[in-house]
JSON list of C-alpha atoms in Angstrom, two decimals:
[
{"chain": "B", "resi": 1440, "resn": "PHE", "atom": "CA", "xyz": [-27.70, 11.19, 27.45]},
{"chain": "B", "resi": 1441, "resn": "GLY", "atom": "CA", "xyz": [-30.63, 13.55, 27.31]},
{"chain": "B", "resi": 1442, "resn": "ILE", "atom": "CA", "xyz": [-34.43, 12.56, 27.01]},
{"chain": "B", "resi": 1443, "resn": "ARG", "atom": "CA", "xyz": [-36.54, 14.85, 24.95]},
{"chain": "B", "resi": 1444, "resn": "VAL", "atom": "CA", "xyz": [-39.67, 16.38, 26.61]},
{"chain": "B", "resi": 1445, "resn": "GLN", "atom": "CA", "xyz": [-42.46, 13.96, 26.44]},
{"chain": "B", "resi": 1446, "resn": "PRO", "atom": "CA", "xyz": [-45.42, 12.44, 28.67]},
{"chain": "B", "resi": 1447, "resn": "LEU", "atom": "CA", "xyz": [-43.94, 10.79, 31.75]},
{"chain": "B", "resi": 1448, "resn": "ASP", "atom": "CA", "xyz": [-45.68, 7.36, 30.78]},
{"chain": "B", "resi": 1449, "resn": "GLN", "atom": "CA", "xyz": [-43.80, 7.42, 27.54]},
{"chain": "B", "resi": 1450, "resn": "GLN", "atom": "CA", "xyz": [-40.74, 8.39, 29.27]},
{"chain": "B", "resi": 1451, "resn": "GLN", "atom": "CA", "xyz": [-41.28, 5.46, 31.57]},
{"chain": "B", "resi": 1452, "resn": "ASP", "atom": "CA", "xyz": [-41.68, 3.30, 28.67]},
{"chain": "B", "resi": 1453, "resn": "LEU", "atom": "CA", "xyz": [-38.46, 4.32, 27.29]},
{"chain": "B", "resi": 1454, "resn": "ILE", "atom": "CA", "xyz": [-36.63, 3.79, 30.51]},
{"chain": "B", "resi": 1455, "resn": "GLU", "atom": "CA", "xyz": [-37.97, 0.41, 30.79]},
{"chain": "B", "resi": 1456, "resn": "ASP", "atom": "CA", "xyz": [-36.65, -0.34, 27.20]},
{"chain": "B", "resi": 1457, "resn": "ILE", "atom": "CA", "xyz": [-33.35, 0.72, 27.98]},
{"chain": "B", "resi": 1458, "resn": "ARG", "atom": "CA", "xyz": [-33.31, -1.56, 31.03]},
{"chain": "B", "resi": 1459, "resn": "ALA", "atom": "CA", "xyz": [-34.23, -4.45, 29.08]},
{"chain": "B", "resi": 1460, "resn": "GLN", "atom": "CA", "xyz": [-31.54, -3.97, 26.60]},
{"chain": "B", "resi": 1461, "resn": "ILE", "atom": "CA", "xyz": [-29.03, -3.55, 29.36]},
{"chain": "B", "resi": 1462, "resn": "HIS", "atom": "CA", "xyz": [-30.23, -6.83, 31.02]},
{"chain": "B", "resi": 1463, "resn": "PRO", "atom": "CA", "xyz": [-31.92, -8.99, 28.06]},
{"chain": "B", "resi": 1464, "resn": "PRO", "atom": "CA", "xyz": [-33.94, -11.86, 29.35]},
{"chain": "B", "resi": 1465, "resn": "GLY", "atom": "CA", "xyz": [-32.01, -15.08, 28.97]},
{"chain": "B", "resi": 1466, "resn": "GLU", "atom": "CA", "xyz": [-28.97, -13.17, 27.59]},
{"chain": "B", "resi": 1467, "resn": "PRO", "atom": "CA", "xyz": [-25.75, -12.02, 29.18]},
{"chain": "B", "resi": 1468, "resn": "GLY", "atom": "CA", "xyz": [-25.81, -8.53, 30.68]},
{"chain": "B", "resi": 1469, "resn": "PRO", "atom": "CA", "xyz": [-23.04, -6.04, 31.01]},
{"chain": "B", "resi": 1470, "resn": "PRO", "atom": "CA", "xyz": [-19.52, -7.31, 31.28]},
{"chain": "B", "resi": 1471, "resn": "GLU", "atom": "CA", "xyz": [-18.53, -9.12, 34.63]},
{"chain": "B", "resi": 1472, "resn": "GLY", "atom": "CA", "xyz": [-17.75, -6.49, 37.20]},
{"chain": "B", "resi": 1473, "resn": "THR", "atom": "CA", "xyz": [-19.86, -3.82, 35.69]},
{"chain": "B", "resi": 1474, "resn": "GLU", "atom": "CA", "xyz": [-23.05, -2.43, 37.00]},
{"chain": "B", "resi": 1475, "resn": "VAL", "atom": "CA", "xyz": [-25.33, -0.18, 34.85]},
{"chain": "B", "resi": 1476, "resn": "GLU", "atom": "CA", "xyz": [-27.95, 1.99, 36.70]},
{"chain": "B", "resi": 1477, "resn": "LEU", "atom": "CA", "xyz": [-30.27, 4.46, 35.26]},
{"chain": "B", "resi": 1478, "resn": "ALA", "atom": "CA", "xyz": [-30.40, 7.63, 37.27]},
{"chain": "B", "resi": 1479, "resn": "GLY", "atom": "CA", "xyz": [-31.30, 11.28, 37.25]},
{"chain": "B", "resi": 1480, "resn": "LEU", "atom": "CA", "xyz": [-34.32, 13.57, 37.47]},
{"chain": "B", "resi": 1481, "resn": "PRO", "atom": "CA", "xyz": [-36.13, 11.96, 34.22]},
{"chain": "B", "resi": 1482, "resn": "VAL", "atom": "CA", "xyz": [-35.84, 8.51, 35.82]},
{"chain": "B", "resi": 1483, "resn": "ILE", "atom": "CA", "xyz": [-37.13, 9.73, 39.26]},
{"chain": "B", "resi": 1484, "resn": "ALA", "atom": "CA", "xyz": [-40.00, 11.63, 37.74]},
{"chain": "B", "resi": 1485, "resn": "ALA", "atom": "CA", "xyz": [-41.15, 8.79, 35.46]},
{"chain": "B", "resi": 1486, "resn": "GLU", "atom": "CA", "xyz": [-40.93, 6.17, 38.24]},
{"chain": "B", "resi": 1487, "resn": "ALA", "atom": "CA", "xyz": [-42.88, 8.46, 40.79]},
{"chain": "B", "resi": 1488, "resn": "ASN", "atom": "CA", "xyz": [-45.48, 8.93, 38.06]},
{"chain": "B", "resi": 1489, "resn": "ALA", "atom": "CA", "xyz": [-45.88, 5.15, 37.50]},
{"chain": "B", "resi": 1490, "resn": "ASP", "atom": "CA", "xyz": [-45.97, 4.54, 41.41]},
{"chain": "B", "resi": 1491, "resn": "LEU", "atom": "CA", "xyz": [-48.74, 7.22, 41.65]},
{"chain": "B", "resi": 1492, "resn": "SER", "atom": "CA", "xyz": [-50.89, 5.76, 38.76]},
{"chain": "B", "resi": 1493, "resn": "ARG", "atom": "CA", "xyz": [-50.63, 2.17, 40.41]},
{"chain": "B", "resi": 1494, "resn": "SER", "atom": "CA", "xyz": [-51.84, 3.46, 43.65]},
{"chain": "B", "resi": 1495, "resn": "ARG", "atom": "CA", "xyz": [-54.36, 6.18, 42.75]},
{"chain": "B", "resi": 1496, "resn": "TYR", "atom": "CA", "xyz": [-57.16, 3.65, 43.33]},
{"chain": "B", "resi": 1497, "resn": "TRP", "atom": "CA", "xyz": [-56.35, 2.84, 47.01]},
{"chain": "B", "resi": 1498, "resn": "LEU", "atom": "CA", "xyz": [-55.29, 6.33, 48.03]},
{"chain": "B", "resi": 1499, "resn": "PRO", "atom": "CA", "xyz": [-58.76, 7.70, 48.04]},
{"chain": "B", "resi": 1500, "resn": "LEU", "atom": "CA", "xyz": [-59.91, 4.75, 50.04]},
{"chain": "B", "resi": 1501, "resn": "VAL", "atom": "CA", "xyz": [-57.29, 5.41, 52.58]},
{"chain": "B", "resi": 1502, "resn": "GLY", "atom": "CA", "xyz": [-58.47, 9.17, 52.81]},
{"chain": "B", "resi": 1503, "resn": "LEU", "atom": "CA", "xyz": [-62.05, 8.26, 53.14]},
{"chain": "B", "resi": 1504, "resn": "ALA", "atom": "CA", "xyz": [-61.34, 5.87, 55.96]},
{"chain": "B", "resi": 1505, "resn": "VAL", "atom": "CA", "xyz": [-59.30, 8.74, 57.82]},
{"chain": "B", "resi": 1506, "resn": "VAL", "atom": "CA", "xyz": [-62.40, 11.12, 57.19]},
{"chain": "B", "resi": 1507, "resn": "ALA", "atom": "CA", "xyz": [-64.71, 8.85, 58.46]},
{"chain": "B", "resi": 1508, "resn": "LEU", "atom": "CA", "xyz": [-62.68, 7.97, 61.60]},
{"chain": "B", "resi": 1509, "resn": "VAL", "atom": "CA", "xyz": [-62.08, 11.84, 62.22]},
{"chain": "B", "resi": 1510, "resn": "LEU", "atom": "CA", "xyz": [-65.70, 12.58, 61.79]},
{"chain": "B", "resi": 1511, "resn": "ALA", "atom": "CA", "xyz": [-66.88, 9.88, 64.06]},
{"chain": "B", "resi": 1512, "resn": "LEU", "atom": "CA", "xyz": [-64.36, 11.01, 66.68]},
{"chain": "B", "resi": 1513, "resn": "VAL", "atom": "CA", "xyz": [-65.55, 14.69, 66.74]},
{"chain": "B", "resi": 1514, "resn": "TYR", "atom": "CA", "xyz": [-69.18, 13.90, 66.46]},
{"chain": "B", "resi": 1515, "resn": "ARG", "atom": "CA", "xyz": [-69.20, 10.95, 68.62]},
{"chain": "B", "resi": 1516, "resn": "SER", "atom": "CA", "xyz": [-72.17, 9.59, 66.56]},
{"chain": "B", "resi": 1517, "resn": "ALA", "atom": "CA", "xyz": [-71.90, 7.30, 63.61]},
{"chain": "B", "resi": 1518, "resn": "ARG", "atom": "CA", "xyz": [-75.25, 8.92, 62.24]},
{"chain": "B", "resi": 1519, "resn": "ARG", "atom": "CA", "xyz": [-73.88, 12.57, 62.36]},
{"chain": "B", "resi": 1520, "resn": "ALA", "atom": "CA", "xyz": [-70.63, 11.40, 60.81]},
{"chain": "B", "resi": 1521, "resn": "LEU", "atom": "CA", "xyz": [-72.31, 9.43, 57.91]},
{"chain": "B", "resi": 1522, "resn": "VAL", "atom": "CA", "xyz": [-74.32, 12.39, 56.54]},
{"chain": "B", "resi": 1523, "resn": "PRO", "atom": "CA", "xyz": [-71.49, 14.57, 55.36]},
{"chain": "B", "resi": 1524, "resn": "LEU", "atom": "CA", "xyz": [-69.44, 11.61, 54.36]},
{"chain": "B", "resi": 1525, "resn": "LEU", "atom": "CA", "xyz": [-72.07, 10.42, 51.71]},
{"chain": "B", "resi": 1526, "resn": "PRO", "atom": "CA", "xyz": [-71.33, 13.54, 49.35]},
{"chain": "B", "resi": 1527, "resn": "VAL", "atom": "CA", "xyz": [-67.66, 12.84, 49.84]},
{"chain": "B", "resi": 1528, "resn": "VAL", "atom": "CA", "xyz": [-67.86, 9.35, 48.81]},
{"chain": "B", "resi": 1529, "resn": "LEU", "atom": "CA", "xyz": [-70.06, 10.07, 45.73]},
{"chain": "B", "resi": 1530, "resn": "ALA", "atom": "CA", "xyz": [-67.86, 13.01, 44.72]},
{"chain": "B", "resi": 1531, "resn": "THR", "atom": "CA", "xyz": [-64.64, 10.84, 44.93]},
{"chain": "B", "resi": 1532, "resn": "GLY", "atom": "CA", "xyz": [-66.38, 8.32, 42.46]},
{"chain": "B", "resi": 1533, "resn": "TRP", "atom": "CA", "xyz": [-67.57, 11.07, 40.06]},
{"chain": "B", "resi": 1534, "resn": "SER", "atom": "CA", "xyz": [-64.27, 12.51, 39.91]},
{"chain": "B", "resi": 1535, "resn": "ALA", "atom": "CA", "xyz": [-62.83, 9.20, 38.87]},
{"chain": "B", "resi": 1536, "resn": "LEU", "atom": "CA", "xyz": [-65.49, 8.83, 36.21]},
{"chain": "B", "resi": 1537, "resn": "VAL", "atom": "CA", "xyz": [-65.26, 12.41, 34.87]},
{"chain": "B", "resi": 1538, "resn": "VAL", "atom": "CA", "xyz": [-61.47, 12.37, 34.53]},
{"chain": "B", "resi": 1539, "resn": "GLY", "atom": "CA", "xyz": [-61.72, 8.85, 32.76]},
{"chain": "B", "resi": 1540, "resn": "ALA", "atom": "CA", "xyz": [-64.40, 10.36, 30.27]},
{"chain": "B", "resi": 1541, "resn": "MET", "atom": "CA", "xyz": [-62.06, 13.29, 29.58]},
{"chain": "B", "resi": 1542, "resn": "ASP", "atom": "CA", "xyz": [-59.11, 10.86, 28.74]},
{"chain": "B", "resi": 1543, "resn": "VAL", "atom": "CA", "xyz": [-56.62, 13.37, 30.42]},
{"chain": "B", "resi": 1544, "resn": "ALA", "atom": "CA", "xyz": [-53.31, 11.67, 31.12]},
{"chain": "B", "resi": 1545, "resn": "LEU", "atom": "CA", "xyz": [-52.49, 11.69, 34.78]},
{"chain": "B", "resi": 1546, "resn": "ASN", "atom": "CA", "xyz": [-49.08, 13.14, 35.89]},
{"chain": "B", "resi": 1547, "resn": "PRO", "atom": "CA", "xyz": [-47.55, 13.51, 39.39]},
{"chain": "B", "resi": 1548, "resn": "MET", "atom": "CA", "xyz": [-49.65, 16.64, 40.10]},
{"chain": "B", "resi": 1549, "resn": "SER", "atom": "CA", "xyz": [-52.97, 15.48, 38.84]},
{"chain": "B", "resi": 1550, "resn": "ALA", "atom": "CA", "xyz": [-52.63, 11.88, 40.10]},
{"chain": "B", "resi": 1551, "resn": "THR", "atom": "CA", "xyz": [-53.01, 13.02, 43.69]},
{"chain": "B", "resi": 1552, "resn": "LEU", "atom": "CA", "xyz": [-55.98, 15.19, 43.14]},
{"chain": "B", "resi": 1553, "resn": "GLY", "atom": "CA", "xyz": [-58.27, 12.62, 44.61]},
{"chain": "B", "resi": 1554, "resn": "ALA", "atom": "CA", "xyz": [-57.20, 13.93, 47.96]},
{"chain": "B", "resi": 1555, "resn": "LEU", "atom": "CA", "xyz": [-58.10, 17.54, 47.07]},
{"chain": "B", "resi": 1556, "resn": "VAL", "atom": "CA", "xyz": [-61.76, 15.98, 46.26]},
{"chain": "B", "resi": 1557, "resn": "ILE", "atom": "CA", "xyz": [-61.91, 14.33, 49.55]},
{"chain": "B", "resi": 1558, "resn": "ALA", "atom": "CA", "xyz": [-60.59, 17.54, 51.33]},
{"chain": "B", "resi": 1559, "resn": "ILE", "atom": "CA", "xyz": [-62.89, 20.04, 49.53]},
{"chain": "B", "resi": 1560, "resn": "SER", "atom": "CA", "xyz": [-66.01, 17.80, 49.84]},
{"chain": "B", "resi": 1561, "resn": "THR", "atom": "CA", "xyz": [-65.41, 17.24, 53.37]},
{"chain": "B", "resi": 1562, "resn": "GLU", "atom": "CA", "xyz": [-65.04, 21.00, 54.09]},
{"chain": "B", "resi": 1563, "resn": "PHE", "atom": "CA", "xyz": [-68.18, 22.06, 52.22]},
{"chain": "B", "resi": 1564, "resn": "SER", "atom": "CA", "xyz": [-70.21, 19.08, 53.75]},
{"chain": "B", "resi": 1565, "resn": "VAL", "atom": "CA", "xyz": [-69.25, 19.74, 57.37]},
{"chain": "B", "resi": 1566, "resn": "ILE", "atom": "CA", "xyz": [-69.76, 23.46, 57.19]},
{"chain": "B", "resi": 1567, "resn": "LEU", "atom": "CA", "xyz": [-73.20, 23.17, 55.58]},
{"chain": "B", "resi": 1568, "resn": "SER", "atom": "CA", "xyz": [-74.40, 20.20, 57.82]},
{"chain": "B", "resi": 1569, "resn": "ALA", "atom": "CA", "xyz": [-73.15, 22.08, 61.03]},
{"chain": "B", "resi": 1570, "resn": "ARG", "atom": "CA", "xyz": [-75.24, 25.25, 60.00]},
{"chain": "B", "resi": 1571, "resn": "TYR", "atom": "CA", "xyz": [-78.27, 22.93, 59.09]},
{"chain": "B", "resi": 1572, "resn": "HIS", "atom": "CA", "xyz": [-78.18, 21.46, 62.66]},
{"chain": "B", "resi": 1573, "resn": "GLU", "atom": "CA", "xyz": [-77.72, 24.97, 64.17]},
{"chain": "B", "resi": 1574, "resn": "GLU", "atom": "CA", "xyz": [-81.02, 26.02, 62.28]},
{"chain": "B", "resi": 1575, "resn": "ARG", "atom": "CA", "xyz": [-82.76, 22.81, 63.41]},
{"chain": "B", "resi": 1576, "resn": "GLY", "atom": "CA", "xyz": [-81.58, 23.69, 66.96]},
{"chain": "B", "resi": 1577, "resn": "LEU", "atom": "CA", "xyz": [-83.55, 26.76, 66.77]},
{"chain": "B", "resi": 1578, "resn": "GLY", "atom": "CA", "xyz": [-86.73, 24.82, 66.14]},
{"chain": "B", "resi": 1579, "resn": "LEU", "atom": "CA", "xyz": [-86.91, 25.27, 62.42]},
{"chain": "B", "resi": 1580, "resn": "SER", "atom": "CA", "xyz": [-88.52, 22.68, 60.28]},
{"chain": "B", "resi": 1581, "resn": "VAL", "atom": "CA", "xyz": [-86.44, 20.46, 57.95]},
{"chain": "B", "resi": 1582, "resn": "GLY", "atom": "CA", "xyz": [-87.37, 22.32, 54.86]},
{"chain": "B", "resi": 1583, "resn": "GLU", "atom": "CA", "xyz": [-86.97, 25.85, 56.57]},
{"chain": "B", "resi": 1584, "resn": "ALA", "atom": "CA", "xyz": [-83.69, 24.85, 57.82]},
{"chain": "B", "resi": 1585, "resn": "LEU", "atom": "CA", "xyz": [-82.48, 23.58, 54.69]},
{"chain": "B", "resi": 1586, "resn": "ARG", "atom": "CA", "xyz": [-83.68, 26.76, 52.93]},
{"chain": "B", "resi": 1587, "resn": "ARG", "atom": "CA", "xyz": [-81.76, 29.16, 55.46]},
{"chain": "B", "resi": 1588, "resn": "THR", "atom": "CA", "xyz": [-78.81, 27.06, 55.41]},
{"chain": "B", "resi": 1589, "resn": "TYR", "atom": "CA", "xyz": [-78.32, 27.08, 51.56]},
{"chain": "B", "resi": 1590, "resn": "ALA", "atom": "CA", "xyz": [-79.48, 30.90, 51.25]},
{"chain": "B", "resi": 1591, "resn": "ARG", "atom": "CA", "xyz": [-76.82, 31.85, 53.61]},
{"chain": "B", "resi": 1592, "resn": "THR", "atom": "CA", "xyz": [-73.91, 29.49, 54.09]},
{"chain": "B", "resi": 1593, "resn": "GLY", "atom": "CA", "xyz": [-74.82, 27.79, 50.92]},
{"chain": "B", "resi": 1594, "resn": "THR", "atom": "CA", "xyz": [-74.29, 31.06, 48.86]},
{"chain": "B", "resi": 1595, "resn": "ALA", "atom": "CA", "xyz": [-70.84, 31.49, 50.45]},
{"chain": "B", "resi": 1596, "resn": "VAL", "atom": "CA", "xyz": [-69.77, 27.78, 49.61]},
{"chain": "B", "resi": 1597, "resn": "LEU", "atom": "CA", "xyz": [-70.89, 28.28, 46.06]},
{"chain": "B", "resi": 1598, "resn": "ALA", "atom": "CA", "xyz": [-69.01, 31.53, 45.60]},
{"chain": "B", "resi": 1599, "resn": "SER", "atom": "CA", "xyz": [-65.76, 29.96, 47.01]},
{"chain": "B", "resi": 1600, "resn": "GLY", "atom": "CA", "xyz": [-66.01, 26.70, 44.83]},
{"chain": "B", "resi": 1601, "resn": "ALA", "atom": "CA", "xyz": [-66.77, 28.85, 41.78]},
{"chain": "B", "resi": 1602, "resn": "THR", "atom": "CA", "xyz": [-64.20, 31.13, 42.40]},
{"chain": "B", "resi": 1603, "resn": "ALA", "atom": "CA", "xyz": [-61.64, 28.39, 42.74]},
{"chain": "B", "resi": 1604, "resn": "ILE", "atom": "CA", "xyz": [-62.98, 26.68, 39.70]},
{"chain": "B", "resi": 1605, "resn": "ALA", "atom": "CA", "xyz": [-62.53, 29.82, 37.56]},
{"chain": "B", "resi": 1606, "resn": "GLY", "atom": "CA", "xyz": [-59.02, 30.11, 38.69]},
{"chain": "B", "resi": 1607, "resn": "PHE", "atom": "CA", "xyz": [-57.83, 26.76, 37.94]},
{"chain": "B", "resi": 1608, "resn": "ALA", "atom": "CA", "xyz": [-59.68, 26.82, 34.50]},
{"chain": "B", "resi": 1609, "resn": "ALA", "atom": "CA", "xyz": [-57.14, 29.39, 33.47]},
{"chain": "B", "resi": 1610, "resn": "LEU", "atom": "CA", "xyz": [-54.44, 26.78, 33.62]},
{"chain": "B", "resi": 1611, "resn": "ALA", "atom": "CA", "xyz": [-56.27, 25.03, 30.69]},
{"chain": "B", "resi": 1612, "resn": "ALA", "atom": "CA", "xyz": [-55.18, 27.63, 28.35]},
{"chain": "B", "resi": 1613, "resn": "THR", "atom": "CA", "xyz": [-51.44, 26.99, 28.95]},
{"chain": "B", "resi": 1614, "resn": "ASP", "atom": "CA", "xyz": [-49.14, 25.32, 26.15]},
{"chain": "B", "resi": 1615, "resn": "ILE", "atom": "CA", "xyz": [-47.43, 23.44, 28.97]},
{"chain": "B", "resi": 1616, "resn": "ARG", "atom": "CA", "xyz": [-49.26, 19.89, 28.81]},
{"chain": "B", "resi": 1617, "resn": "MET", "atom": "CA", "xyz": [-48.58, 18.98, 32.66]},
{"chain": "B", "resi": 1618, "resn": "LEU", "atom": "CA", "xyz": [-50.15, 22.38, 33.79]},
{"chain": "B", "resi": 1619, "resn": "ARG", "atom": "CA", "xyz": [-52.87, 22.15, 31.44]},
{"chain": "B", "resi": 1620, "resn": "ASP", "atom": "CA", "xyz": [-53.91, 18.61, 32.37]},
{"chain": "B", "resi": 1621, "resn": "PHE", "atom": "CA", "xyz": [-53.39, 19.66, 36.13]},
{"chain": "B", "resi": 1622, "resn": "GLY", "atom": "CA", "xyz": [-55.80, 22.64, 35.58]},
{"chain": "B", "resi": 1623, "resn": "LEU", "atom": "CA", "xyz": [-58.50, 20.33, 33.60]},
{"chain": "B", "resi": 1624, "resn": "VAL", "atom": "CA", "xyz": [-58.44, 17.59, 36.38]},
{"chain": "B", "resi": 1625, "resn": "THR", "atom": "CA", "xyz": [-58.55, 20.14, 39.09]},
{"chain": "B", "resi": 1626, "resn": "VAL", "atom": "CA", "xyz": [-61.82, 21.77, 37.57]},
{"chain": "B", "resi": 1627, "resn": "ALA", "atom": "CA", "xyz": [-63.38, 18.48, 37.32]},
{"chain": "B", "resi": 1628, "resn": "ASP", "atom": "CA", "xyz": [-62.57, 17.69, 40.72]},
{"chain": "B", "resi": 1629, "resn": "LEU", "atom": "CA", "xyz": [-63.81, 20.87, 42.19]},
{"chain": "B", "resi": 1630, "resn": "GLY", "atom": "CA", "xyz": [-66.89, 20.84, 40.18]},
{"chain": "B", "resi": 1631, "resn": "VAL", "atom": "CA", "xyz": [-67.98, 17.39, 41.39]},
{"chain": "B", "resi": 1632, "resn": "ALA", "atom": "CA", "xyz": [-67.18, 18.35, 45.01]},
{"chain": "B", "resi": 1633, "resn": "LEU", "atom": "CA", "xyz": [-69.32, 21.41, 44.76]},
{"chain": "B", "resi": 1634, "resn": "ILE", "atom": "CA", "xyz": [-72.18, 19.37, 43.03]},
{"chain": "B", "resi": 1635, "resn": "GLY", "atom": "CA", "xyz": [-71.97, 16.83, 45.92]},
{"chain": "B", "resi": 1636, "resn": "ALA", "atom": "CA", "xyz": [-72.16, 19.63, 48.63]},
{"chain": "B", "resi": 1637, "resn": "MET", "atom": "CA", "xyz": [-75.02, 21.45, 46.73]},
{"chain": "B", "resi": 1638, "resn": "LEU", "atom": "CA", "xyz": [-77.15, 18.55, 45.67]},
{"chain": "B", "resi": 1639, "resn": "VAL", "atom": "CA", "xyz": [-76.37, 15.31, 47.59]},
{"chain": "B", "resi": 1640, "resn": "LEU", "atom": "CA", "xyz": [-75.91, 16.64, 51.02]},
{"chain": "B", "resi": 1641, "resn": "PRO", "atom": "CA", "xyz": [-79.48, 18.10, 51.16]},
{"chain": "B", "resi": 1642, "resn": "ALA", "atom": "CA", "xyz": [-80.88, 14.78, 50.46]},
{"chain": "B", "resi": 1643, "resn": "ALA", "atom": "CA", "xyz": [-78.58, 13.04, 52.88]},
{"chain": "B", "resi": 1644, "resn": "LEU", "atom": "CA", "xyz": [-79.56, 15.47, 55.65]},
{"chain": "B", "resi": 1645, "resn": "VAL", "atom": "CA", "xyz": [-83.25, 14.62, 54.94]},
{"chain": "B", "resi": 1646, "resn": "TRP", "atom": "CA", "xyz": [-82.67, 10.97, 54.76]},
{"chain": "B", "resi": 1647, "resn": "ALA", "atom": "CA", "xyz": [-80.79, 11.20, 58.16]},
{"chain": "B", "resi": 1648, "resn": "GLU", "atom": "CA", "xyz": [-83.95, 12.85, 59.66]},
{"chain": "B", "resi": 1649, "resn": "GLU", "atom": "CA", "xyz": [-85.84, 9.79, 58.50]},
{"chain": "B", "resi": 1650, "resn": "GLY", "atom": "CA", "xyz": [-83.38, 7.50, 60.30]},
{"chain": "B", "resi": 1651, "resn": "PHE", "atom": "CA", "xyz": [-81.93, 6.35, 57.07]},
{"chain": "B", "resi": 1652, "resn": "ALA", "atom": "CA", "xyz": [-85.26, 4.51, 56.24]}
]
């Protein structure tokens, strides 16, 4: 039988209700020799959404651990790896808070966007911190190196982030709920990633210059 279009969490509730009626607790199930299974795309989609919702907290932790390991291997310095990682960690937490405050239902598309926050934040932070260290290598002071980094590379990062945010914001105007929620969550995620790179990273770079005192 068909299932009407509805949010995946409600769809999962319906499927679980059907299963409970097929095998009522403490009561006999289907006739002997009969097996009843729910199948089809609606069942797969609803269960995938439920699995993603249950794992959405530890998936970002795994992503952060992988990023930290890669940065440590590339830089061969825990200190160099920690600086770009700080904005990433904060942006990941901010993303969860913002999405929770927006009260947007997660779906298979938006539930995995924690990985997007980590990826975009890492990209922005690594590019800007690398440019900063290049400027410091030329003998510039901390303040001047930061000013030159954000006046040049920072402008490009800001333009790139703003363009991506504007593009995904267009999805918020659609009548398709899944796409609308995906657009809203993506805008929030990209926004906090950009804020982390533009506001938190400079502070982290200065803090690192002082030996994290």
